[in-house]
């Protein structure tokens, strides 16, 4: 990534150091003390050299990639940067977004480093952090060099899961009774066999087919049943949208944990039942972005 | 506790190193106080003992300051200031929990370092200063690199220091110097030894016990002979019956004196807190504008000498001062009614002699012929000290002889005064200069002859002629100075140590000659050599310009070197791959920018099937080196060897 603008300014301690040096210089002039002069000039030159060091400590650093795993609202999002030190040892680099929470790292010259910067994620939706600041005061703490990087990165924040007013096991069991299962829809008619895919529930493997030597097949069902549910927004008991989304979120999470097949019915969108990590993410993301006109800015 | 573990040892080490040079002059309790506080803190760190709370810390500060007031009083001198810094430095490590506190601790350490430089400017202190700054800077790096290790902090501090050196030298040479003080205050008394403005019994004998150097003299020509090594400092012309005093206001000498056998030399004078500037008898001129040559031929500095000073001097070893009759009349004054026997003796001498010369000769024979002895421990003298000495004890040191002799002269009508200074000096075999020590302190007499003016007479030599070339110690009875036994039997060892010490002394003087002496004058000379005249308005401007240009040049050089070093360090394989590419380019196969190494290899293979094998091999190794971090030195060596051997131009492509 491009970084043209590295800024550098003396720190507060740098200014204090300057004052100490001025006092020392006055003393040396007063006593006409050459050794005093020598020390003042040594320290002054060191300060100047340290400015170069501080600047170089930051300059040329490369951010190779950024990623953030989705989190639930009110958790902390962790943005992971892959940083290349570009052949130089880097010390005491600080990485932070505008929110509090930072990471201080030393990078060794020839290994890429994985750096995690934490950001609070209070609300569902897409969390787009402000520009990333990378800064350093190394080595003498007299100068502060920093650079700001605008990143095209975001973190999906799922709604904060809130347990629905019923036990999940109830739904699971109630699923067999078609009329008393208001939350669920669909049928459990046997549709046929499909080739086994890793991740398919073990109990739906067609053992008959296997015993006949036909290979591994999975039985496919359509519609309702304890292992095939669609969670419906309209059926949620929560008083407002956010609570309902949170309840749905909890249901999805638990269904995924129980390795069930589930779908999602939201006003304006429908996600057919399915399972697996990607499906879970699709459902939760739909919940996260529900009603939010925010698309990741892809350039 | 965690922060302490990380930073405390480094900070304490920095403070301790900064305080160390002060410990000799500081009140011992302050040193003990620092050691106790730091030891307790370090123990806390290891054992987890409780740290003192805020209240205890305040109590400790109050106790420390009370101790300072008790030691140094209310008046705020430089000793008290250093004491205060030390007391603060002892307590500061108790509060280092914030970054700010730690930074301030380091700044205090730097401040203590400079306060030690204001006291002493020796070569040793200069070396120590660099060591101390390194330690303190390492601590500074340490507190700014929370994840680092001590070793890397120290290395970085060393690097920063080393890179700062050229700029430091430039600034040192070019920074405009002033003459004299900025503010009208100067350092307070540091308790140095030396002559005072009165000569009372025992005052020189005390000096003789002290082996510290008083000054050093480097000669432009060969080192002068022992009998010429009379170093003039003070003239005592007033006698009150017991002690001799120097005259208060002696006018400036505003005529030149006639003399011969002039000697040119440079004196480097140790601070002695008086205004005397010592010069070989007889100084021909005042060495600088800050000093005056008086009519009694002493050289006096305008300010007390509290720091080392170097002077270019010229003296005559043969001279006639008949034209300067200053103080001749006063040189006959004696207090009434004292020392009657001495007065009788003087009257006798005057009666039996014709002319001043004979009186002097007869008085000297009196000392020679009456069993006088030279000793550092003479018996106490009574109300008439001259009588007691001449007729009772007959044991004494140079001040007794000079005092009695001058008294006799005055009583006999010969104008006489006492001159205080040093006689002798040790030749440093390493660099052929004289080290004159306090133990060479001596007093002698000057009498006035109308035809020759003031003339030196040294009555001590009548009793102890060996004083001239063996120094005071050589003239004493065995056992009078302590440690004679050891001196005798440990001769080989002590003489070796002496050689080392003299070598070190020579190095220190050399350092002083070009470093401590660097002043406005030297700066002007240097700039003039560079073609810059500092007296015109252009001077300072050009100086600034030169400084800026120098600094910019240094930066440029620095950046270049760093870049080169970085390039070397990063990826040798990348450089060798480039070499490979340029070898290919020589046979007209240029790698397009977008092409990765694998693609390029295929591209080559297409055009030059004969090269397929080596190119494939090189590409494989390159990729292994570049993208497999585990690839070892062996792979690299192989890769480099392959590229070196690779020569696409050798085998012509089959047409």
Short mmCIF file of C-alpha atoms in Angstrom, two decimals, chain B residues 285-599:
data_model
loop_
_atom_site.label_atom_id
_atom_site.label_comp_id
_atom_site.label_asym_id
_atom_site.label_seq_id
_atom_site.Cartn_x
_atom_site.Cartn_y
_atom_site.Cartn_z
CA UNK B 285 54.95 39.57 30.11
CA UNK B 286 51.43 38.88 31.17
CA UNK B 287 50.17 35.89 29.25
CA UNK B 288 46.67 37.13 28.45
CA UNK B 289 44.29 40.01 28.81
CA UNK B 290 42.71 38.34 31.80
CA UNK B 291 45.98 38.59 33.70
CA UNK B 292 48.25 41.39 34.81
CA UNK B 293 52.00 41.51 35.39
CA UNK B 294 52.48 43.51 38.58
CA UNK B 295 55.41 45.62 39.69
CA UNK B 296 56.54 42.94 42.10
CA UNK B 297 56.82 40.63 39.05
CA UNK B 298 53.94 38.47 40.04
CA UNK B 299 51.26 37.62 37.53
CA UNK B 300 47.75 37.94 38.84
CA UNK B 301 44.55 36.78 37.21
CA UNK B 302 41.53 39.04 37.28
CA UNK B 303 39.38 36.23 38.66
CA UNK B 304 40.17 33.43 41.01
CA UNK B 305 41.34 30.38 39.17
CA UNK B 306 38.61 27.83 39.64
CA UNK B 307 39.22 25.84 36.51
CA UNK B 308 42.24 24.60 34.71
CA UNK B 309 43.93 27.28 32.66
CA UNK B 310 46.59 27.23 30.03
CA UNK B 311 48.96 30.11 29.44
CA UNK B 312 51.63 30.85 26.94
CA UNK B 313 54.48 32.41 28.94
CA UNK B 314 57.87 33.95 28.42
CA UNK B 315 60.42 34.40 31.18
CA UNK B 316 64.01 35.52 31.56
CA UNK B 317 66.37 33.35 33.50
CA UNK B 318 68.89 36.23 33.59
CA UNK B 319 67.57 39.63 34.42
CA UNK B 320 68.25 42.97 35.94
CA UNK B 321 65.36 44.81 37.57
CA UNK B 322 67.20 47.90 38.75
CA UNK B 323 64.76 50.07 36.83
CA UNK B 324 61.81 48.88 38.89
CA UNK B 325 62.29 50.09 42.43
CA UNK B 326 58.75 49.41 43.49
CA UNK B 327 58.45 48.43 47.17
CA UNK B 328 62.06 49.06 48.07
CA UNK B 329 61.23 51.51 50.84
CA UNK B 330 58.59 49.22 52.35
CA UNK B 331 61.03 46.34 52.20
CA UNK B 332 62.83 47.74 55.23
CA UNK B 333 59.80 47.90 57.51
CA UNK B 334 59.87 45.78 60.64
CA UNK B 335 57.53 45.82 63.62
CA UNK B 336 59.07 47.50 66.64
CA UNK B 337 60.36 45.76 69.74
CA UNK B 338 60.47 42.19 68.54
CA UNK B 339 63.23 39.65 68.16
CA UNK B 340 65.98 41.67 69.91
CA UNK B 341 68.71 39.05 69.48
CA UNK B 342 68.14 38.88 65.76
CA UNK B 343 68.33 42.64 65.60
CA UNK B 344 71.67 42.53 67.44
CA UNK B 345 72.97 39.93 65.00
CA UNK B 346 71.83 42.07 62.08
CA UNK B 347 73.55 45.13 63.53
CA UNK B 348 76.75 43.06 63.85
CA UNK B 349 76.50 41.94 60.26
CA UNK B 350 75.97 45.46 59.03
CA UNK B 351 78.88 46.79 61.02
CA UNK B 352 81.38 44.15 59.86
CA UNK B 353 80.50 44.30 56.18
CA UNK B 354 80.85 46.80 53.44
CA UNK B 355 77.99 46.86 51.01
CA UNK B 356 74.80 44.82 50.67
CA UNK B 357 76.53 41.93 48.98
CA UNK B 358 78.79 41.24 51.91
CA UNK B 359 75.94 41.44 54.40
CA UNK B 360 74.07 38.80 52.43
CA UNK B 361 77.15 36.60 52.19
CA UNK B 362 77.84 36.83 55.91
CA UNK B 363 74.26 36.08 56.83
CA UNK B 364 74.32 33.00 54.62
CA UNK B 365 77.57 31.82 56.26
CA UNK B 366 75.91 32.24 59.63
CA UNK B 367 73.19 29.77 58.53
CA UNK B 368 75.77 27.43 57.04
CA UNK B 369 78.06 27.32 60.05
CA UNK B 370 75.70 26.99 62.98
CA UNK B 371 74.26 23.49 62.71
CA UNK B 372 70.94 24.38 61.24
CA UNK B 373 68.84 21.42 60.18
CA UNK B 374 66.11 20.96 57.61
CA UNK B 375 62.92 19.34 58.91
CA UNK B 376 59.20 19.32 58.33
CA UNK B 377 58.46 19.01 62.04
CA UNK B 378 60.16 21.99 63.65
CA UNK B 379 59.55 22.74 67.33
CA UNK B 380 57.00 25.44 68.14
CA UNK B 381 58.34 28.97 68.23
CA UNK B 382 57.52 31.50 70.92
CA UNK B 383 56.76 35.23 70.91
CA UNK B 384 59.95 36.13 69.11
CA UNK B 385 59.89 33.51 66.41
CA UNK B 386 62.98 34.73 64.58
CA UNK B 387 65.07 34.76 67.75
CA UNK B 388 63.78 31.35 68.79
CA UNK B 389 64.59 29.90 65.41
CA UNK B 390 68.01 31.45 64.93
CA UNK B 391 69.36 30.87 68.42
CA UNK B 392 67.35 28.05 70.01
CA UNK B 393 65.73 25.42 67.80
CA UNK B 394 67.75 25.86 64.59
CA UNK B 395 65.44 23.35 62.94
CA UNK B 396 63.04 24.38 60.29
CA UNK B 397 61.70 24.41 56.83
CA UNK B 398 62.07 26.83 53.96
CA UNK B 399 59.62 29.31 55.42
CA UNK B 400 61.66 29.51 58.62
CA UNK B 401 64.87 30.16 56.76
CA UNK B 402 63.35 32.66 54.38
CA UNK B 403 61.48 34.43 57.14
CA UNK B 404 64.53 34.69 59.43
CA UNK B 405 66.81 35.69 56.60
CA UNK B 406 64.49 38.43 55.35
CA UNK B 407 64.17 39.70 58.91
CA UNK B 408 67.93 39.84 59.30
CA UNK B 409 68.30 41.69 56.01
CA UNK B 410 65.71 44.27 56.89
CA UNK B 411 67.21 44.75 60.35
CA UNK B 412 70.61 45.19 58.72
CA UNK B 413 69.22 47.78 56.34
CA UNK B 414 69.07 45.63 53.20
CA UNK B 415 65.66 45.80 51.48
CA UNK B 416 64.31 42.25 51.40
CA UNK B 417 61.07 40.41 50.75
CA UNK B 418 59.87 36.83 50.54
CA UNK B 419 58.75 35.16 47.34
CA UNK B 420 56.46 32.19 47.46
CA UNK B 421 56.17 29.64 44.72
CA UNK B 422 57.58 26.31 43.73
CA UNK B 423 61.07 25.02 43.27
CA UNK B 424 61.73 22.14 40.95
CA UNK B 425 59.42 19.84 39.07
CA UNK B 426 59.46 16.31 37.75
CA UNK B 427 60.38 15.75 34.14
CA UNK B 428 57.83 13.50 32.47
CA UNK B 429 59.95 11.19 30.35
CA UNK B 430 57.07 10.47 27.98
CA UNK B 431 56.62 13.99 26.75
CA UNK B 432 59.44 16.10 28.20
CA UNK B 433 57.49 18.52 30.32
CA UNK B 434 57.64 19.40 34.00
CA UNK B 435 55.04 18.39 36.54
CA UNK B 436 55.20 20.77 39.47
CA UNK B 437 53.45 19.39 42.52
CA UNK B 438 52.26 20.99 45.72
CA UNK B 439 55.11 19.16 47.40
CA UNK B 440 57.50 21.37 45.42
CA UNK B 441 56.17 24.44 47.26
CA UNK B 442 58.97 26.68 48.36
CA UNK B 443 59.72 30.20 49.59
CA UNK B 444 62.85 32.20 49.07
CA UNK B 445 64.09 35.73 49.58
CA UNK B 446 64.70 38.65 47.26
CA UNK B 447 67.08 41.42 48.27
CA UNK B 448 67.55 44.74 46.57
CA UNK B 449 70.89 45.77 45.14
CA UNK B 450 70.94 49.25 43.67
CA UNK B 451 72.87 48.04 40.62
CA UNK B 452 70.99 44.76 39.92
CA UNK B 453 67.58 45.44 41.38
CA UNK B 454 65.72 42.62 43.08
CA UNK B 455 67.91 39.54 43.30
CA UNK B 456 67.01 36.04 44.40
CA UNK B 457 68.70 34.59 47.47
CA UNK B 458 67.67 31.14 48.68
CA UNK B 459 68.82 30.69 52.28
CA UNK B 460 67.35 27.17 52.48
CA UNK B 461 69.97 25.94 50.05
CA UNK B 462 72.70 26.83 52.57
CA UNK B 463 71.29 24.20 54.90
CA UNK B 464 69.88 21.70 52.43
CA UNK B 465 71.56 22.12 49.04
CA UNK B 466 70.00 18.89 47.83
CA UNK B 467 66.61 20.64 47.93
CA UNK B 468 67.49 22.05 44.54
CA UNK B 469 67.54 18.85 42.55
CA UNK B 470 65.96 16.24 44.77
CA UNK B 471 62.91 18.15 45.90
CA UNK B 472 61.64 18.56 49.40
CA UNK B 473 61.31 14.84 50.07
CA UNK B 474 64.92 14.27 49.14
CA UNK B 475 66.14 16.84 51.63
CA UNK B 476 64.42 15.35 54.62
CA UNK B 477 65.81 12.99 57.22
CA UNK B 478 64.88 9.35 56.64
CA UNK B 479 61.48 8.54 58.10
CA UNK B 480 60.13 12.03 58.06
CA UNK B 481 57.73 11.39 55.25
CA UNK B 482 55.64 8.30 55.85
CA UNK B 483 56.17 5.12 53.90
CA UNK B 484 59.93 5.33 53.38
CA UNK B 485 60.28 1.68 54.20
CA UNK B 486 57.78 0.65 51.59
CA UNK B 487 59.26 3.11 49.14
CA UNK B 488 62.63 1.47 49.48
CA UNK B 489 61.65 -2.16 49.09
CA UNK B 490 58.84 -1.85 46.60
CA UNK B 491 60.99 0.24 44.31
CA UNK B 492 60.56 -1.83 41.10
CA UNK B 493 56.79 -1.93 41.41
CA UNK B 494 56.38 1.68 42.37
CA UNK B 495 58.65 2.83 39.59
CA UNK B 496 56.56 0.86 37.10
CA UNK B 497 53.37 2.40 38.47
CA UNK B 498 55.06 5.78 38.29
CA UNK B 499 55.82 5.24 34.63
CA UNK B 500 52.20 4.35 33.91
CA UNK B 501 50.99 7.36 35.84
CA UNK B 502 53.36 9.65 34.03
CA UNK B 503 52.18 8.23 30.71
CA UNK B 504 48.59 8.87 31.66
CA UNK B 505 49.55 12.37 32.82
CA UNK B 506 51.21 13.06 29.48
CA UNK B 507 48.10 11.90 27.63
CA UNK B 508 45.92 14.11 29.80
CA UNK B 509 48.11 17.13 29.09
CA UNK B 510 47.99 16.43 25.38
CA UNK B 511 44.20 16.23 25.56
CA UNK B 512 44.09 19.49 27.45
CA UNK B 513 46.38 21.17 24.99
CA UNK B 514 43.95 20.73 22.14
CA UNK B 515 40.63 20.31 23.90
CA UNK B 516 40.32 22.23 27.14
CA UNK B 517 42.28 25.09 25.71
CA UNK B 518 39.93 25.45 22.75
CA UNK B 519 38.54 28.95 23.11
CA UNK B 520 37.53 31.97 21.14
CA UNK B 521 41.10 32.56 20.09
CA UNK B 522 41.65 29.02 18.83
CA UNK B 523 38.30 29.11 17.11
CA UNK B 524 39.23 32.28 15.30
CA UNK B 525 42.53 30.77 14.24
CA UNK B 526 40.79 27.66 12.96
CA UNK B 527 38.21 29.65 11.03
CA UNK B 528 40.85 31.90 9.64
CA UNK B 529 42.65 28.84 8.37
CA UNK B 530 39.40 27.93 6.64
CA UNK B 531 39.22 31.40 5.17
CA UNK B 532 36.56 32.82 7.45
CA UNK B 533 37.21 36.06 9.26
CA UNK B 534 35.06 36.15 12.36
CA UNK B 535 35.65 39.80 13.03
CA UNK B 536 33.69 41.01 10.04
CA UNK B 537 29.90 40.75 9.86
CA UNK B 538 30.26 37.96 7.35
CA UNK B 539 32.07 35.76 9.81
CA UNK B 540 29.16 34.50 11.91
CA UNK B 541 27.02 34.22 8.82
CA UNK B 542 29.56 32.10 7.00
CA UNK B 543 30.03 30.06 10.13
CA UNK B 544 26.34 29.28 10.29
CA UNK B 545 26.34 28.48 6.62
CA UNK B 546 29.30 26.17 7.05
CA UNK B 547 27.60 24.47 9.98
CA UNK B 548 24.38 23.99 8.03
CA UNK B 549 26.20 22.72 4.98
CA UNK B 550 28.26 20.39 7.11
CA UNK B 551 25.18 19.05 8.84
CA UNK B 552 23.34 18.57 5.56
CA UNK B 553 26.35 16.80 4.09
CA UNK B 554 26.54 14.49 7.06
CA UNK B 555 22.88 13.65 6.72
CA UNK B 556 23.20 12.94 3.07
CA UNK B 557 26.17 10.67 3.68
CA UNK B 558 24.36 8.99 6.50
CA UNK B 559 21.26 8.34 4.43
CA UNK B 560 23.32 6.92 1.59
CA UNK B 561 25.28 4.62 3.82
CA UNK B 562 22.15 3.47 5.57
CA UNK B 563 20.40 2.77 2.31
CA UNK B 564 23.31 0.79 1.05
CA UNK B 565 23.50 -1.13 4.28
CA UNK B 566 19.77 -1.80 4.17
CA UNK B 567 19.99 -2.99 0.59
CA UNK B 568 22.81 -5.30 1.45
CA UNK B 569 20.99 -6.64 4.43
CA UNK B 570 17.58 -7.20 2.90
CA UNK B 571 17.86 -9.80 0.23
CA UNK B 572 21.10 -10.86 -1.34
CA UNK B 573 19.11 -13.28 -3.45
CA UNK B 574 17.19 -10.41 -5.00
CA UNK B 575 20.42 -8.70 -5.96
CA UNK B 576 21.80 -11.90 -7.44
CA UNK B 577 18.59 -12.51 -9.32
CA UNK B 578 18.98 -9.04 -10.79
CA UNK B 579 22.47 -10.01 -11.81
CA UNK B 580 21.03 -13.05 -13.50
CA UNK B 581 18.51 -10.86 -15.31
CA UNK B 582 21.21 -8.52 -16.52
CA UNK B 583 23.20 -11.50 -17.78
CA UNK B 584 20.14 -12.49 -19.76
CA UNK B 585 19.73 -8.96 -21.00
CA UNK B 586 23.21 -9.15 -22.44
CA UNK B 587 22.00 -11.82 -24.83
CA UNK B 588 18.98 -9.70 -25.69
CA UNK B 589 16.48 -11.44 -23.48
CA UNK B 590 15.04 -8.74 -21.28
CA UNK B 591 12.65 -9.55 -18.50
CA UNK B 592 9.44 -7.54 -18.87
CA UNK B 593 8.43 -5.87 -15.64
CA UNK B 594 5.19 -7.73 -15.22
CA UNK B 595 6.82 -11.13 -15.54
CA UNK B 596 7.38 -13.25 -12.45
CA UNK B 597 10.43 -15.47 -12.21
CA UNK B 598 8.59 -18.67 -13.26
CA UNK B 599 7.08 -17.02 -16.30
#
